[in-house]
C-alpha cells in the first residue's frame, strides 16, 4: 500500500538549447544540399525522374537518423529531481519552463 505522505514532488526541467541541436541541423542541411547537387547533375541525363528519385531517397533515408539524433539529444537534456515538501517554486526569469526552489519567507 502506498502512503500518500511519502510521495515526493519532482522538478521537471528541459535544458535543451538551440546550440545543442545546431550541429545536427547543419549536417542535415549539408546532406540536403549534396542531394540537390546530385539531382542537378542527374537532370542532364536522359531520364530526369532519377534526379527526383535521388532527392526523395536521400531525404527519406536521412529523416529517421535526424529524428533519432534529435530525440536522444532531447532526452539527454531532461532533468528530473526530487523537491522537498513545502518548497515553493518560482519560474526562472527569461525561461518560463524552468523553475527553481526559493526560500520560504514565513
mmCIF file of C-alpha atoms in Angstrom:
data_model
loop_
_atom_site.group_PDB
_atom_site.id
_atom_site.type_symbol
_atom_site.label_atom_id
_atom_site.label_comp_id
_atom_site.label_asym_id
_atom_site.label_seq_id
_atom_site.Cartn_x
_atom_site.Cartn_y
_atom_site.Cartn_z
ATOM 1 C CA UNK A 1 0.000 0.000 0.000
ATOM 2 C CA UNK A 2 1.366 3.427 -0.938
ATOM 3 C CA UNK A 3 1.340 6.049 1.768
ATOM 4 C CA UNK A 4 0.289 9.414 0.313
ATOM 5 C CA UNK A 5 2.633 11.231 2.714
ATOM 6 C CA UNK A 6 5.722 9.555 1.201
ATOM 7 C CA UNK A 7 5.090 10.737 -2.358
ATOM 8 C CA UNK A 8 7.648 13.354 -3.371
ATOM 9 C CA UNK A 9 7.185 16.121 -5.851
ATOM 10 C CA UNK A 10 9.632 16.300 -8.720
ATOM 11 C CA UNK A 11 11.013 19.205 -10.683
ATOM 12 C CA UNK A 12 10.946 18.541 -14.436
ATOM 13 C CA UNK A 13 13.288 20.777 -16.440
ATOM 14 C CA UNK A 14 14.318 20.628 -20.092
ATOM 15 C CA UNK A 15 17.729 22.258 -20.541
ATOM 16 C CA UNK A 16 17.846 21.827 -24.314
ATOM 17 C CA UNK A 17 19.052 24.903 -26.177
ATOM 18 C CA UNK A 18 19.342 25.632 -29.870
ATOM 19 C CA UNK A 19 23.122 25.224 -29.611
ATOM 20 C CA UNK A 20 22.653 21.592 -28.615
ATOM 21 C CA UNK A 21 20.971 20.674 -31.898
ATOM 22 C CA UNK A 22 22.646 23.260 -34.119
ATOM 23 C CA UNK A 23 25.259 20.786 -35.384
ATOM 24 C CA UNK A 24 22.621 18.186 -36.237
ATOM 25 C CA UNK A 25 20.672 20.724 -38.271
ATOM 26 C CA UNK A 26 23.813 21.844 -40.123
ATOM 27 C CA UNK A 27 24.731 18.242 -41.008
ATOM 28 C CA UNK A 28 21.203 17.601 -42.302
ATOM 29 C CA UNK A 29 21.273 20.801 -44.380
ATOM 30 C CA UNK A 30 24.601 19.707 -45.889
ATOM 31 C CA UNK A 31 23.046 16.323 -46.714
ATOM 32 C CA UNK A 32 20.119 18.003 -48.447
ATOM 33 C CA UNK A 33 22.469 20.320 -50.361
ATOM 34 C CA UNK A 34 24.537 17.373 -51.610
ATOM 35 C CA UNK A 35 21.307 15.609 -52.571
ATOM 36 C CA UNK A 36 20.156 18.606 -54.591
ATOM 37 C CA UNK A 37 23.579 18.862 -56.250
ATOM 38 C CA UNK A 38 23.322 15.206 -57.256
ATOM 39 C CA UNK A 39 19.828 15.843 -58.574
ATOM 40 C CA UNK A 40 21.044 18.757 -60.688
ATOM 41 C CA UNK A 41 23.837 16.575 -62.051
ATOM 42 C CA UNK A 42 21.313 13.891 -62.998
ATOM 43 C CA UNK A 43 18.900 16.372 -64.605
ATOM 44 C CA UNK A 44 21.022 16.336 -67.753
ATOM 45 C CA UNK A 45 20.581 12.584 -68.055
ATOM 46 C CA UNK A 46 18.022 11.043 -70.357
ATOM 47 C CA UNK A 47 15.637 10.301 -67.500
ATOM 48 C CA UNK A 48 15.209 13.227 -65.103
ATOM 49 C CA UNK A 49 12.963 11.041 -62.941
ATOM 50 C CA UNK A 50 16.194 9.644 -61.483
ATOM 51 C CA UNK A 51 17.020 13.136 -60.226
ATOM 52 C CA UNK A 52 13.755 13.399 -58.314
ATOM 53 C CA UNK A 53 14.123 9.843 -57.026
ATOM 54 C CA UNK A 54 17.616 10.671 -55.746
ATOM 55 C CA UNK A 55 16.390 13.676 -53.754
ATOM 56 C CA UNK A 56 13.423 11.735 -52.399
ATOM 57 C CA UNK A 57 15.556 8.772 -51.415
ATOM 58 C CA UNK A 58 18.171 10.877 -49.634
ATOM 59 C CA UNK A 59 15.527 12.831 -47.715
ATOM 60 C CA UNK A 60 13.572 9.682 -46.879
ATOM 61 C CA UNK A 61 16.656 7.847 -45.623
ATOM 62 C CA UNK A 62 18.133 10.775 -43.698
ATOM 63 C CA UNK A 63 14.997 11.829 -41.789
ATOM 64 C CA UNK A 64 14.958 8.830 -39.388
ATOM 65 C CA UNK A 65 18.592 9.490 -38.449
ATOM 66 C CA UNK A 66 17.863 13.172 -37.872
ATOM 67 C CA UNK A 67 14.822 12.312 -35.772
ATOM 68 C CA UNK A 68 16.775 9.749 -33.725
ATOM 69 C CA UNK A 69 19.616 12.210 -33.096
ATOM 70 C CA UNK A 70 17.220 14.964 -32.058
ATOM 71 C CA UNK A 71 15.119 12.776 -29.757
ATOM 72 C CA UNK A 72 18.150 11.279 -27.994
ATOM 73 C CA UNK A 73 19.624 14.757 -27.538
ATOM 74 C CA UNK A 74 16.308 15.951 -26.124
ATOM 75 C CA UNK A 75 16.086 13.012 -23.698
ATOM 76 C CA UNK A 76 19.654 13.661 -22.533
ATOM 77 C CA UNK A 77 18.687 17.219 -21.572
ATOM 78 C CA UNK A 78 15.711 16.377 -19.354
ATOM 79 C CA UNK A 79 16.335 16.751 -15.642
ATOM 80 C CA UNK A 80 14.082 15.211 -13.026
ATOM 81 C CA UNK A 81 14.975 15.958 -9.423
ATOM 82 C CA UNK A 82 13.014 15.493 -6.190
ATOM 83 C CA UNK A 83 11.769 18.599 -4.392
ATOM 84 C CA UNK A 84 11.243 18.681 -0.657
ATOM 85 C CA UNK A 85 7.689 19.039 0.560
ATOM 86 C CA UNK A 86 6.804 22.628 1.374
ATOM 87 C CA UNK A 87 9.345 24.116 -1.046
ATOM 88 C CA UNK A 88 7.838 26.956 -3.031
ATOM 89 C CA UNK A 89 8.702 27.051 -6.747
ATOM 90 C CA UNK A 90 9.003 30.117 -8.929
ATOM 91 C CA UNK A 91 9.945 30.459 -12.609
ATOM 92 C CA UNK A 92 13.486 31.372 -13.568
ATOM 93 C CA UNK A 93 13.398 34.814 -15.239
ATOM 94 C CA UNK A 94 13.742 34.557 -19.005
ATOM 95 C CA UNK A 95 12.723 30.899 -19.145
ATOM 96 C CA UNK A 96 9.196 30.163 -18.035
ATOM 97 C CA UNK A 97 9.583 26.393 -18.467
ATOM 98 C CA UNK A 98 12.264 26.136 -15.780
ATOM 99 C CA UNK A 99 11.528 26.559 -12.114
ATOM 100 C CA UNK A 100 13.809 26.895 -9.160
ATOM 101 C CA UNK A 101 13.119 26.491 -5.443
ATOM 102 C CA UNK A 102 13.023 29.659 -3.336
ATOM 103 C CA UNK A 103 13.460 30.129 0.368
ATOM 104 C CA UNK A 104 10.171 30.208 2.241
ATOM 105 C CA UNK A 105 9.705 33.583 3.929
ATOM 106 C CA UNK A 106 7.363 32.940 6.811
#
